[in-house]
Each structure stands twice: as C-alpha cells, then as structure tokens.
mmCIF file of C-alpha atoms in Angstrom:
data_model
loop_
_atom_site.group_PDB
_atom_site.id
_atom_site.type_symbol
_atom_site.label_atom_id
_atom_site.label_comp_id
_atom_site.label_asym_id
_atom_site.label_seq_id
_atom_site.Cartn_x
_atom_site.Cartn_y
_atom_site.Cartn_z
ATOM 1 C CA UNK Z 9 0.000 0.000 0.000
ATOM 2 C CA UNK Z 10 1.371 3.500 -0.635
ATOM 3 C CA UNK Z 11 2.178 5.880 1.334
ATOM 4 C CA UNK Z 12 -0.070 8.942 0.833
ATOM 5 C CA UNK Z 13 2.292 11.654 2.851
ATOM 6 C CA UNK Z 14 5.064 10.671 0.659
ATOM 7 C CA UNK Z 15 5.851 13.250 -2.242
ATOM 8 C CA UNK Z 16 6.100 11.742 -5.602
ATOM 9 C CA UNK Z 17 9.641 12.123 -6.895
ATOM 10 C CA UNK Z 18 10.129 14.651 -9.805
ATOM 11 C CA UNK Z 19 9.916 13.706 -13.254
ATOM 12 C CA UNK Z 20 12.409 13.663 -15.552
ATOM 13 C CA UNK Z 21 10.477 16.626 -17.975
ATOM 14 C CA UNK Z 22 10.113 19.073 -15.089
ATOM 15 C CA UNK Z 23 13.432 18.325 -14.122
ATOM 16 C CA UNK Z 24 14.377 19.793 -17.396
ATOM 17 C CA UNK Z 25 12.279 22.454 -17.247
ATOM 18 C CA UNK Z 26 13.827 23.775 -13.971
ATOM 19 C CA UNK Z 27 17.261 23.235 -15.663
ATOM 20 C CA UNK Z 28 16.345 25.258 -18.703
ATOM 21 C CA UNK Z 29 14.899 28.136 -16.123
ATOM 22 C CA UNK Z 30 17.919 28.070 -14.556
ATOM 23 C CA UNK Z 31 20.115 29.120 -17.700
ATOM 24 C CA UNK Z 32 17.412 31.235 -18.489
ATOM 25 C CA UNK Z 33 17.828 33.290 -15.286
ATOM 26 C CA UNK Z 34 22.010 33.391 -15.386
ATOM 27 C CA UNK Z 35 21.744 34.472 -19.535
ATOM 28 C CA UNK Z 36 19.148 37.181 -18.057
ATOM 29 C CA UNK Z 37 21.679 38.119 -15.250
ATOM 30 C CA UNK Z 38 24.125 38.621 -17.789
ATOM 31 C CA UNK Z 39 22.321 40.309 -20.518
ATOM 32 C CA UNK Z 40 21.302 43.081 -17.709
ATOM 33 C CA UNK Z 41 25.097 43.752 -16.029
ATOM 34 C CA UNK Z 42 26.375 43.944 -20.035
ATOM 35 C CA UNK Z 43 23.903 46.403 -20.570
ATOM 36 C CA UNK Z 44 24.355 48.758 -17.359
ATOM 37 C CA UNK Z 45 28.489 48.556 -18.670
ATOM 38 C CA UNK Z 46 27.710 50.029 -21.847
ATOM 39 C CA UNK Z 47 25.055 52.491 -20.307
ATOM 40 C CA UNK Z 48 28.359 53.220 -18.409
ATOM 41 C CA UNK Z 49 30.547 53.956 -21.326
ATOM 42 C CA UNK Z 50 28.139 56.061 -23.503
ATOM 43 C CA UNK Z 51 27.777 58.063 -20.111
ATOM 44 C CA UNK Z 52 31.070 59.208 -20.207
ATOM 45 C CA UNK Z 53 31.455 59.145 -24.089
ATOM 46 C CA UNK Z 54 28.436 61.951 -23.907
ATOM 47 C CA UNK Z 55 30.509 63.697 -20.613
ATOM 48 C CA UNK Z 56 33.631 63.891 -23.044
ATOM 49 C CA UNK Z 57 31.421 65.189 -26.180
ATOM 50 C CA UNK Z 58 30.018 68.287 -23.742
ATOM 51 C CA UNK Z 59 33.666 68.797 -22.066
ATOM 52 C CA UNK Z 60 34.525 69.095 -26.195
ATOM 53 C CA UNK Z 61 32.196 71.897 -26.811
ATOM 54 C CA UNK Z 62 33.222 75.408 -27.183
ATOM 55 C CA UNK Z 63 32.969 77.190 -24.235
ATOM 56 C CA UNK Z 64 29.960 79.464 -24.091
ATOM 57 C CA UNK Z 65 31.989 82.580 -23.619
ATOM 58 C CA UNK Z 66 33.085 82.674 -26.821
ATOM 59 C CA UNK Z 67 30.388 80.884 -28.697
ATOM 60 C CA UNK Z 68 28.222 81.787 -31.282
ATOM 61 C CA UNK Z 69 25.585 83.666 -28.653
ATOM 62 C CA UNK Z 70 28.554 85.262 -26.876
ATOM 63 C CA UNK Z 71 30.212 86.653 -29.967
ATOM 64 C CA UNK Z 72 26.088 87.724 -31.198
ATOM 65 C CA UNK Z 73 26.033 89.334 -27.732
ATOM 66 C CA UNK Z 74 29.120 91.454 -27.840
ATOM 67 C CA UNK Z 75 28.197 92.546 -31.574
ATOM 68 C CA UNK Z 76 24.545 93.827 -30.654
ATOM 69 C CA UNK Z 77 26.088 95.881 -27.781
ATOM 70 C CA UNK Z 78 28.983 97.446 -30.569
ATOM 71 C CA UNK Z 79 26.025 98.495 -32.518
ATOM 72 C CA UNK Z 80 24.067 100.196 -29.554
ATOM 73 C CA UNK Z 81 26.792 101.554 -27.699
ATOM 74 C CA UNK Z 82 27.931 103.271 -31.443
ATOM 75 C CA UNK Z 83 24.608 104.577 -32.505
ATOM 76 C CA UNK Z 84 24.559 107.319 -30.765
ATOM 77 C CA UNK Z 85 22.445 110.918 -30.619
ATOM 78 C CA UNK Z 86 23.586 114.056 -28.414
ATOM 79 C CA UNK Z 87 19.837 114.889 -28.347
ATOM 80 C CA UNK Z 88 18.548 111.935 -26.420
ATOM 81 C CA UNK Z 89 21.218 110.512 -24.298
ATOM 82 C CA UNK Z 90 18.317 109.123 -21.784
ATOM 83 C CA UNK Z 91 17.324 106.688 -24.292
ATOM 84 C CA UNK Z 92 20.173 106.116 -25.538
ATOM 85 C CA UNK Z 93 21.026 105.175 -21.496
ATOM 86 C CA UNK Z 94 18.506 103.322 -21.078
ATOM 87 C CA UNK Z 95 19.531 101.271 -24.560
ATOM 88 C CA UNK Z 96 22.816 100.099 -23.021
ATOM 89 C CA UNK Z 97 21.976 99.015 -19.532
ATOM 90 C CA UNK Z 98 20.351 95.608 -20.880
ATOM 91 C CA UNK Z 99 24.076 94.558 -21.892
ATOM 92 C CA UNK Z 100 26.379 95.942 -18.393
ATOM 93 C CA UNK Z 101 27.115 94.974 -15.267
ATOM 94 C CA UNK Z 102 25.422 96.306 -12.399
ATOM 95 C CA UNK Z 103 28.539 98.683 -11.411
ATOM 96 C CA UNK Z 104 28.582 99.976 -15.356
ATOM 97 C CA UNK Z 105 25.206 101.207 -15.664
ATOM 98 C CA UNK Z 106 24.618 104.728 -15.818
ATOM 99 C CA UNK Z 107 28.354 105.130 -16.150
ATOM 100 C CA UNK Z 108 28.883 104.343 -20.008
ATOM 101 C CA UNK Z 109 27.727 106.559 -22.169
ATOM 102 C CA UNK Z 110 29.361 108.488 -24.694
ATOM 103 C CA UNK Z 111 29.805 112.586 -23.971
ATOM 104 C CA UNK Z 112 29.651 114.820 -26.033
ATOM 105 C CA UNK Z 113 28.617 118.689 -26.381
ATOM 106 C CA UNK Z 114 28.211 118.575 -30.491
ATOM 107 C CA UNK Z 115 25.322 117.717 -32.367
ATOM 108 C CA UNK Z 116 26.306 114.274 -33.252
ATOM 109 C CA UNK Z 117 24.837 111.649 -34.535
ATOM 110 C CA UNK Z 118 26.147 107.970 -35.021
ATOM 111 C CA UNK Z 119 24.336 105.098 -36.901
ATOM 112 C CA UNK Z 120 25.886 101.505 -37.354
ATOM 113 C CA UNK Z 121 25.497 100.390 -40.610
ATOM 114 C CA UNK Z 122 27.536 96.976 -39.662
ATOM 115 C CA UNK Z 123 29.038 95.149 -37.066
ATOM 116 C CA UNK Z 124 31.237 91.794 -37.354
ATOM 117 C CA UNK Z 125 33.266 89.692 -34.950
ATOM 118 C CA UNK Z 126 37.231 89.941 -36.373
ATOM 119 C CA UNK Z 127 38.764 88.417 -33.452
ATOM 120 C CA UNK Z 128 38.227 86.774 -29.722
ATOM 121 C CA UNK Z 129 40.298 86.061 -26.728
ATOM 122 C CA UNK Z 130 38.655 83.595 -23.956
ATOM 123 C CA UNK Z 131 40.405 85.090 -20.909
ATOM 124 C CA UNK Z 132 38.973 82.574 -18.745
ATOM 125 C CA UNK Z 133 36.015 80.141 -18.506
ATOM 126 C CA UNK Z 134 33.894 83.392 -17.451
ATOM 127 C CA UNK Z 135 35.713 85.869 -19.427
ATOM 128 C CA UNK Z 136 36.476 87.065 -23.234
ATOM 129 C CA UNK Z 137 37.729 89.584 -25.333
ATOM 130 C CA UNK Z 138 35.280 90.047 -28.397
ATOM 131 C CA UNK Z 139 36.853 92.325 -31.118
ATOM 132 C CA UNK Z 140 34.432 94.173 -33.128
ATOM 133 C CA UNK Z 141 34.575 95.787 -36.539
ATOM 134 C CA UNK Z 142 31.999 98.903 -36.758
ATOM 135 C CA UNK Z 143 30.905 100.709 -39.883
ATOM 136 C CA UNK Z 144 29.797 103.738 -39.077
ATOM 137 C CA UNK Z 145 27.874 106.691 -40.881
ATOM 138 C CA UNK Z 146 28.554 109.668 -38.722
ATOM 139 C CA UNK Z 147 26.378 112.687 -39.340
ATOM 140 C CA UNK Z 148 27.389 116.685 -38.115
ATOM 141 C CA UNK Z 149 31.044 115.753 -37.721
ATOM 142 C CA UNK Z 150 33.728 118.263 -37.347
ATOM 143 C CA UNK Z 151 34.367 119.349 -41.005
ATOM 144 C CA UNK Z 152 37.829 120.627 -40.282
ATOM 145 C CA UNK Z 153 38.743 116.808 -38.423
ATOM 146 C CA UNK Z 154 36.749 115.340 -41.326
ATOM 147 C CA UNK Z 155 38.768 117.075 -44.003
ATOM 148 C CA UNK Z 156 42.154 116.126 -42.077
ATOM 149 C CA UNK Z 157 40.777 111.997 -42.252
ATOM 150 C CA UNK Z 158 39.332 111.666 -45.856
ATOM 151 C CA UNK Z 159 41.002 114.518 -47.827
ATOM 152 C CA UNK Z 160 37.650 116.162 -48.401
ATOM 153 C CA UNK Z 161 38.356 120.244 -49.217
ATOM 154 C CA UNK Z 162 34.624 120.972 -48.594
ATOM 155 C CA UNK Z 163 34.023 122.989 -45.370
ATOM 156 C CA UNK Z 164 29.927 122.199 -45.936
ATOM 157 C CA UNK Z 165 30.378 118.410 -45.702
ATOM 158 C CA UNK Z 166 29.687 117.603 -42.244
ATOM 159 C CA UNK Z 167 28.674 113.747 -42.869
ATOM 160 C CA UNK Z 168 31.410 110.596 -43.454
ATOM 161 C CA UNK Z 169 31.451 106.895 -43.039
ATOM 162 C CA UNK Z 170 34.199 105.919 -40.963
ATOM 163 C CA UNK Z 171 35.487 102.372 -39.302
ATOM 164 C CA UNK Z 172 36.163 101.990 -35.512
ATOM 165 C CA UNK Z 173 37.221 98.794 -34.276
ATOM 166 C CA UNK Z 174 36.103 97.809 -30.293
ATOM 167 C CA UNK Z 175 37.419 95.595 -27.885
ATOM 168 C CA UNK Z 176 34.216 94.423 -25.677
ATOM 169 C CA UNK Z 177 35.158 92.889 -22.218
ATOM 170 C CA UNK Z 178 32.147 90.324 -21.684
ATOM 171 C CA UNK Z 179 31.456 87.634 -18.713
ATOM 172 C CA UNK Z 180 29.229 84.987 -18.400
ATOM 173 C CA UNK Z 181 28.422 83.922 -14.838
ATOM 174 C CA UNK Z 182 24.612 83.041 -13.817
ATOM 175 C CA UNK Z 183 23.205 82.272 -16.987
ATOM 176 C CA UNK Z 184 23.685 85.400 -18.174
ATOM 177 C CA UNK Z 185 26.333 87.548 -20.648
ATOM 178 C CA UNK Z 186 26.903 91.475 -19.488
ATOM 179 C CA UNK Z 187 30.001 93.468 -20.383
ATOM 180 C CA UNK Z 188 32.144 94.455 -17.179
ATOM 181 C CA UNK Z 189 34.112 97.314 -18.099
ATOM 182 C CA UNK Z 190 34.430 99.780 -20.245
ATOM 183 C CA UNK Z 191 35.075 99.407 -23.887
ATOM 184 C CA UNK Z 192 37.977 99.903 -25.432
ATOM 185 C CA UNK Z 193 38.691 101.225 -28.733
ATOM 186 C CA UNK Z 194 41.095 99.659 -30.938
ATOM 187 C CA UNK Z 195 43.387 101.149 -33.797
ATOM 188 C CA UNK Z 196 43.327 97.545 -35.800
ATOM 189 C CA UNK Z 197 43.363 93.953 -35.334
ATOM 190 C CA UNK Z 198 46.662 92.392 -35.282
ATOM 191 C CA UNK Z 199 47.796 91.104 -38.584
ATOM 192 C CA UNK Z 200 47.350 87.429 -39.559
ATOM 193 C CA UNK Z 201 50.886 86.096 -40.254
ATOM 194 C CA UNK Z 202 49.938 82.657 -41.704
ATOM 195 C CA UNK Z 203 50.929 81.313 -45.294
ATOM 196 C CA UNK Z 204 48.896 81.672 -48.217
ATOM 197 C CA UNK Z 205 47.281 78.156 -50.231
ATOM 198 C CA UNK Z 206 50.099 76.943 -52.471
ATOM 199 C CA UNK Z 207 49.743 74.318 -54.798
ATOM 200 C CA UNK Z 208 51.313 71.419 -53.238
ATOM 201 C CA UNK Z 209 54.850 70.506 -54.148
ATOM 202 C CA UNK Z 210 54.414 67.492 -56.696
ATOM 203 C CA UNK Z 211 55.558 66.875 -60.167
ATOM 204 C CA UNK Z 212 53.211 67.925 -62.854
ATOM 205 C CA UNK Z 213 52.360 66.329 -65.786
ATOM 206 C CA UNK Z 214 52.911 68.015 -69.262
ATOM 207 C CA UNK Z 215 52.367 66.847 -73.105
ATOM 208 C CA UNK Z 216 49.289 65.329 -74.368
ATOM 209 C CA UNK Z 217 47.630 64.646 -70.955
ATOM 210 C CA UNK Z 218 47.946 67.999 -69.569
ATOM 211 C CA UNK Z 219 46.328 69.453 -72.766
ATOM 212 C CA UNK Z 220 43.282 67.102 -72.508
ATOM 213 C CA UNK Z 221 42.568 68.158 -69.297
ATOM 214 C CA UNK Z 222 43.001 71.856 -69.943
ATOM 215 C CA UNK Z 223 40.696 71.620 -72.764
ATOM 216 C CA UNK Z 224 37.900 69.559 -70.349
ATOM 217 C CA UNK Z 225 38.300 72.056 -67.550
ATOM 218 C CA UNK Z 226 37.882 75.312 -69.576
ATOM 219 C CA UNK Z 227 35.095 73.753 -70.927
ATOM 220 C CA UNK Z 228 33.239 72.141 -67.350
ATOM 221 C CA UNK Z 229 33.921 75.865 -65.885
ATOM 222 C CA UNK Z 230 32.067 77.384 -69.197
ATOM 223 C CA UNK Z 231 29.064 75.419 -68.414
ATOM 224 C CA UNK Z 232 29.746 75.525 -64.535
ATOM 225 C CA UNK Z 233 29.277 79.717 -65.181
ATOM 226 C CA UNK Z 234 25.966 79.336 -66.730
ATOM 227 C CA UNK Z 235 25.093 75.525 -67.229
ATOM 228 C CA UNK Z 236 22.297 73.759 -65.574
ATOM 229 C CA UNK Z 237 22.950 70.367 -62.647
ATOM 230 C CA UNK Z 238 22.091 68.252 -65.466
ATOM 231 C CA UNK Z 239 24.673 70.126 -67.884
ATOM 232 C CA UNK Z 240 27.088 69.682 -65.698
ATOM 233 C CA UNK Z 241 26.569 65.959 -64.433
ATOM 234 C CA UNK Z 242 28.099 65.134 -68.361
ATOM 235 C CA UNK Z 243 31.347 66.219 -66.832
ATOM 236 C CA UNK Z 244 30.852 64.225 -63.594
ATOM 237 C CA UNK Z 245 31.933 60.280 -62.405
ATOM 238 C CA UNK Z 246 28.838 58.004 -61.948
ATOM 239 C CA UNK Z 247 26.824 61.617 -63.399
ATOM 240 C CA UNK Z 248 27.235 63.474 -59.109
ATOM 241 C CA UNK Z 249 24.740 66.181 -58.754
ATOM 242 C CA UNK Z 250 26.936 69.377 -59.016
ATOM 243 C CA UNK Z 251 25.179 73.126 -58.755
ATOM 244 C CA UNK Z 252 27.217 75.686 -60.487
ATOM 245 C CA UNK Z 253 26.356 79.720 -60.728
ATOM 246 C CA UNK Z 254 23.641 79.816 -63.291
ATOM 247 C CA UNK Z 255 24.432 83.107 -64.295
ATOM 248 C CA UNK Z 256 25.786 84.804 -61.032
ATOM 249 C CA UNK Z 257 29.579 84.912 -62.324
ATOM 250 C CA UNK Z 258 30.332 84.962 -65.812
ATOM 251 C CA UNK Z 259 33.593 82.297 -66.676
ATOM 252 C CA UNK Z 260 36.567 84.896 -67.669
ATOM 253 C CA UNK Z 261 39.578 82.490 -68.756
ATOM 254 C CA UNK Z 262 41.522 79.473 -66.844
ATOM 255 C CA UNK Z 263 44.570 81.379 -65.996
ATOM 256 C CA UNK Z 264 46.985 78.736 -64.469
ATOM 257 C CA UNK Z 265 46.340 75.092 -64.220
ATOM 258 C CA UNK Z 266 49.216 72.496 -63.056
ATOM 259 C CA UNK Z 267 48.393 69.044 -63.530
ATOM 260 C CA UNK Z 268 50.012 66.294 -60.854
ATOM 261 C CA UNK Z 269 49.382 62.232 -61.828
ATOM 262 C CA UNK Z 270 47.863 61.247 -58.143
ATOM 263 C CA UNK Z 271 49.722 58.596 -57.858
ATOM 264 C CA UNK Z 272 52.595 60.338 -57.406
ATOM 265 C CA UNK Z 273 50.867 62.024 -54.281
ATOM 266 C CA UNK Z 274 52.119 58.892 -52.437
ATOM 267 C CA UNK Z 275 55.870 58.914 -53.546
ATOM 268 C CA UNK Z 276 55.260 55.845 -55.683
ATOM 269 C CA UNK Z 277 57.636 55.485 -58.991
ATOM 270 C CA UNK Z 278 57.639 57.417 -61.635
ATOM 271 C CA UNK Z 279 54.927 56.165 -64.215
ATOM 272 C CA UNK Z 280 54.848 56.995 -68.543
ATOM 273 C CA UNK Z 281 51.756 59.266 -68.941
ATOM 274 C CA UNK Z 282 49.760 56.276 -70.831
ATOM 275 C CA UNK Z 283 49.559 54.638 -67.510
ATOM 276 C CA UNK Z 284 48.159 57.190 -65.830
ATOM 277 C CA UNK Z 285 44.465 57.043 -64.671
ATOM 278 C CA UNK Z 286 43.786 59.638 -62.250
ATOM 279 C CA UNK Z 287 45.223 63.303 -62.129
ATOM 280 C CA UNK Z 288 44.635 65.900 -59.471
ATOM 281 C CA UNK Z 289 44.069 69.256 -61.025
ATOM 282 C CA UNK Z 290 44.952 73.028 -59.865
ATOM 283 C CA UNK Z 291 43.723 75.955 -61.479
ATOM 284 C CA UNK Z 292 43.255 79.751 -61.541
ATOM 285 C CA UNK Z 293 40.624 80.969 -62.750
ATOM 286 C CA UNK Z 294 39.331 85.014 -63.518
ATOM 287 C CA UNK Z 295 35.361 85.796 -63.116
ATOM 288 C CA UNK Z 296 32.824 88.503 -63.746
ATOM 289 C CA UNK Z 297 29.635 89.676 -61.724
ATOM 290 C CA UNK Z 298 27.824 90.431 -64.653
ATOM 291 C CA UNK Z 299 26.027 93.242 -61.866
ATOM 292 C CA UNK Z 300 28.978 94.783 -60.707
ATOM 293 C CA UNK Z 301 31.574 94.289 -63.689
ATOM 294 C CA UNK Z 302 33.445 93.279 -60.995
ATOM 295 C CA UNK Z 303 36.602 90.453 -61.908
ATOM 296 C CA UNK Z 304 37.546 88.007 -58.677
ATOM 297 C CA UNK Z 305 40.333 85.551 -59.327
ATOM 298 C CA UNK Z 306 39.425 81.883 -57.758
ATOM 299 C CA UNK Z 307 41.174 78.805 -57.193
ATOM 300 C CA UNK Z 308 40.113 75.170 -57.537
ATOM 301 C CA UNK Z 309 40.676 71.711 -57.228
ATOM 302 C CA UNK Z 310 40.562 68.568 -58.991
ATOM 303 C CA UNK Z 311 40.085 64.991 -59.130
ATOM 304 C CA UNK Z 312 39.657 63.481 -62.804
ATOM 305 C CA UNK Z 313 39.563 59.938 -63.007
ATOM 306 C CA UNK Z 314 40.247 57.997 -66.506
ATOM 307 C CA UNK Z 315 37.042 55.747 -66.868
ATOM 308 C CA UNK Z 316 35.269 54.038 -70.253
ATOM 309 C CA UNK Z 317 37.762 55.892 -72.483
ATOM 310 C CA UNK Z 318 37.371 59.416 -70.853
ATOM 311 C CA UNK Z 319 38.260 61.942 -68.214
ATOM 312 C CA UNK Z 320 35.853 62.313 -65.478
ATOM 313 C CA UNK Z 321 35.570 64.457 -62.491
ATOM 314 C CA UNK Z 322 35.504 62.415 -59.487
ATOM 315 C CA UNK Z 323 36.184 64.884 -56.943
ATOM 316 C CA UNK Z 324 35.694 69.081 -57.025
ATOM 317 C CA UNK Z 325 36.105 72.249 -54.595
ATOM 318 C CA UNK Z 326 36.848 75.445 -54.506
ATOM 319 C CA UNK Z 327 40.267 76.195 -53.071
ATOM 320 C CA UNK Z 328 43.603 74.623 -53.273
ATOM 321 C CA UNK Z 329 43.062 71.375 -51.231
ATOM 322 C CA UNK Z 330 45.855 69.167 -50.516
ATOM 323 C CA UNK Z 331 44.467 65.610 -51.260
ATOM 324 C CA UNK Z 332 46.347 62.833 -51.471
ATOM 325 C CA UNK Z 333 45.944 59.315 -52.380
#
C-alpha cells in the first residue's frame, strides 16, 4: 500500500524544465550587467562630447552678444542721451550702468550700418575679449577733423562713413552675458601672419595629358558659369549632382592650371603618362559679376579619373586642397 504523505519524486520533464529556467535566469543576469556597462561607457562618451564643446563665452551667442552691444553703444544721438542710457543698460554689469555713455557737447549723430566679430580672446572660462569691426555713418562731424581723415576740401560736408574697431570685455556667470568694463577702442586687429594656399609641391604632368585636361576644364567651368545640374553631371563620375552659378559669375579664362598624376601624391615610382588614370588638377581661374563688372580671381581643385575611355571628375572644390591618395 502507498504511502499517501510521501511526495512523488520529480519527473524527468520538469526536471528539465527547472534546468532550462535556470540558464534562463544566469543568460538574463548577464544580458542586464552587459547592458548597465555600456550604459556606463556612452555616459562618459556623452561627458567627453560636452567637455569638447566650445565654451559658451566665446560661442556663437557670446560673440552675437558682444556685436549687438557694438552696434548700440555706437549709434549714438547728443539729443537723447536718456534713451540712448537706457539702450545700453540691458548689456552691463550692475557697477557699469549709468556710467557708459558716450559725452559729447556737439550735435552728433552715429548710426551703425555693420558690425562683425574679427577676433576673440577667452580670458577665462567666465571671461572674453570680443573684437568688433563697426561701420559707421557719422552725421554733423567736425568738417575741419573730417577734411584732415578723408582729404575732403569741402568745409559744408559735415557727414562721413568711418570704421572703428572695439574691444568688448564680456562675462558669463549666472546664466547670463553682461560686459564688465568699459570698452575699449582699438586702432586695428593684429595682422594674420599665416601662409597663403600653395599648390602642393608634386611633379606635374605636361604633353598630351595635360592638354586634354586643360581643354575639359575650360570647358566644365564654361558650363559651370551658366550651365544647368544636369549640364554639368556630363562632366561628372557616376553623373554626381553638381550646382554651379547659373548666371551669377560669368567664366573669364583658366589662368593657371598644373596638372600632378595622383599617384605620385604617395611617392610611388615614376609612371609613362599612358599609364596614368587619375590626375589631381589646380587651377586659376578670372570671373565677372555680370552686376557689378566686378573680376575676382578663384582657385580650384581637382580629381579626374580615366574611366570608359574618358576623363571624369571624381572629386571638385573650390580652393587649393591638398588631397592625397
């Protein structure tokens, strides 16, 4: 007779069962601490990407701020200095306002046509230098300071356009930008002492070849002047989308062009022309704003690639670019 207080034995099957739970609960285990390590990482991948950005004080806003308060503090009339007080004190300090403005006894008025950032200097993470260029039109001027300037002979002419460049001292503490001293007028930027583009020093390519792709190039900046996408996607590998002027600039003439075989970009040996099946281009070219009459010189750059029995342009830009293979 069986016993009925004795507890059948497990099965086999749910003995499997509790087996498969098992390695169902360990792969879960794992699948959870993998994810909280790579929750981890892209933590401090997104901390690095934010310590990366440019600091605020001489951002985009910052530079915006110190421009808007160039134009204020420079338009300017004797006849209404209250408002013109009451202009400034949005952009100062709490020490600075009321103690800014411009004096003067004459009848003067100042208008800022334009003002653009020509130069920064971050200070600190609080503090910047923002360097302003101002165009001014300045109206009842002193004729005889005016004459001294701009050479005019006119005693009657009491009006000029001048250019003042300012140095505005900004902060940024609290969420908020203010200028915390005076600004200070500046007789120029400093000069920029860097290099101008060369065409990189590689051996060009002369005969036959170079004459081909003279020929192609003067032609592709003809139709770039004036031509259409699809007009110029003839000219293009695999037929690239390309936008050219349509009309803004007229093409003048191809004044230099130096053509290097791009192979030759990597210091590889010297190859015959016939062997050659891409070429990286450099060229000067003249223009004219059919508006203005005006003539700009440009430079450019080159990829052509040697595909189903004809030049191609695999790669353009404006510029000289140093690509290499």
């Amino acid at each position: 007779m069986k016993n009925p207080l004795k507890f059948k034995s497990k099965t086999p099957m749910k003995a499997k069962f509790i087996k498969i739970g098992k390695y169902v609960f360990w792969i879960f285990v794992i699948l959870t601490f993998i994810r909280g390590i790579n929750s981890y990482f892209k933590h401090n991948e997104v901390d690095a990407k934010v310590t990366n950005e440019i600091p605020y004080i001489i951002s985009g806003a910052a530079q915006g701020f110190a421009s808007a308060f160039a134009t204020d503090y420079l338009t300017f009339n004797s006849q209404d200095t209250e408002e013109y007080s009451k202009r400034l004190a949005p952009y100062l300090s709490y020490g600075l306002k009321g103690d800014i403005p411009i004096d003067t006894n004459k009848d003067t008025q100042l208008t800022v046509n334009h003002a653009n950032v020509v130069d920064l200097k971050q200070i600190n993470n609080k503090r910047a230098d923002i360097y302003i260029k101002v165009d001014i039109e300045a109206r009842n001027v002193d004729s005889s300071v005016l004459q001294d300037q701009v050479g005019v002979n006119n005693d009657k002419v009491r009006n000029a356009k001048i250019v003042r460049y300012l140095q505005v001292p900004i902060e940024y503490e609290d969420n908020k930008l203010f200028v915390y001293d005076y600004p200070t007028f500046v007789n120029r930027t400093p000069e920029t002492k860097g290099e101008t583009a060369k065409i990189p020093d590689f051996p060009s390519v002369d005969g036959r070849l170079k004459e081909t792709i003279e020929k192609m190039t003067t032609d592709f900046f003809k139709t770039y002047s004036s031509g259409s996408s699809s007009q110029l996607a003839v000219y293009m590998l695999n037929n690239q989308e390309l936008q050219g002027y349509e009309g803004v600039l007229n093409f003048e003439s191809l004044d230099n062009i130096q053509v290097i075989d791009f192979q030759k970009t990597k210091n590889t040996d010297t190859k015959t022309n016939s062997d050659v099946n891409e070429v990286l281009v450099y060229t000067t070219t003249s223009w004219i704003d059919p508006l203005t009459n005006m003539t700009s010189k440009q430079h450019h750059t080159f990829i052509y690639k040697y595909e189903n029995d004809r030049w191609l342009i695999k790669q353009f830009s404006g510029g000289y670019k140093e690509w290499r293979k």
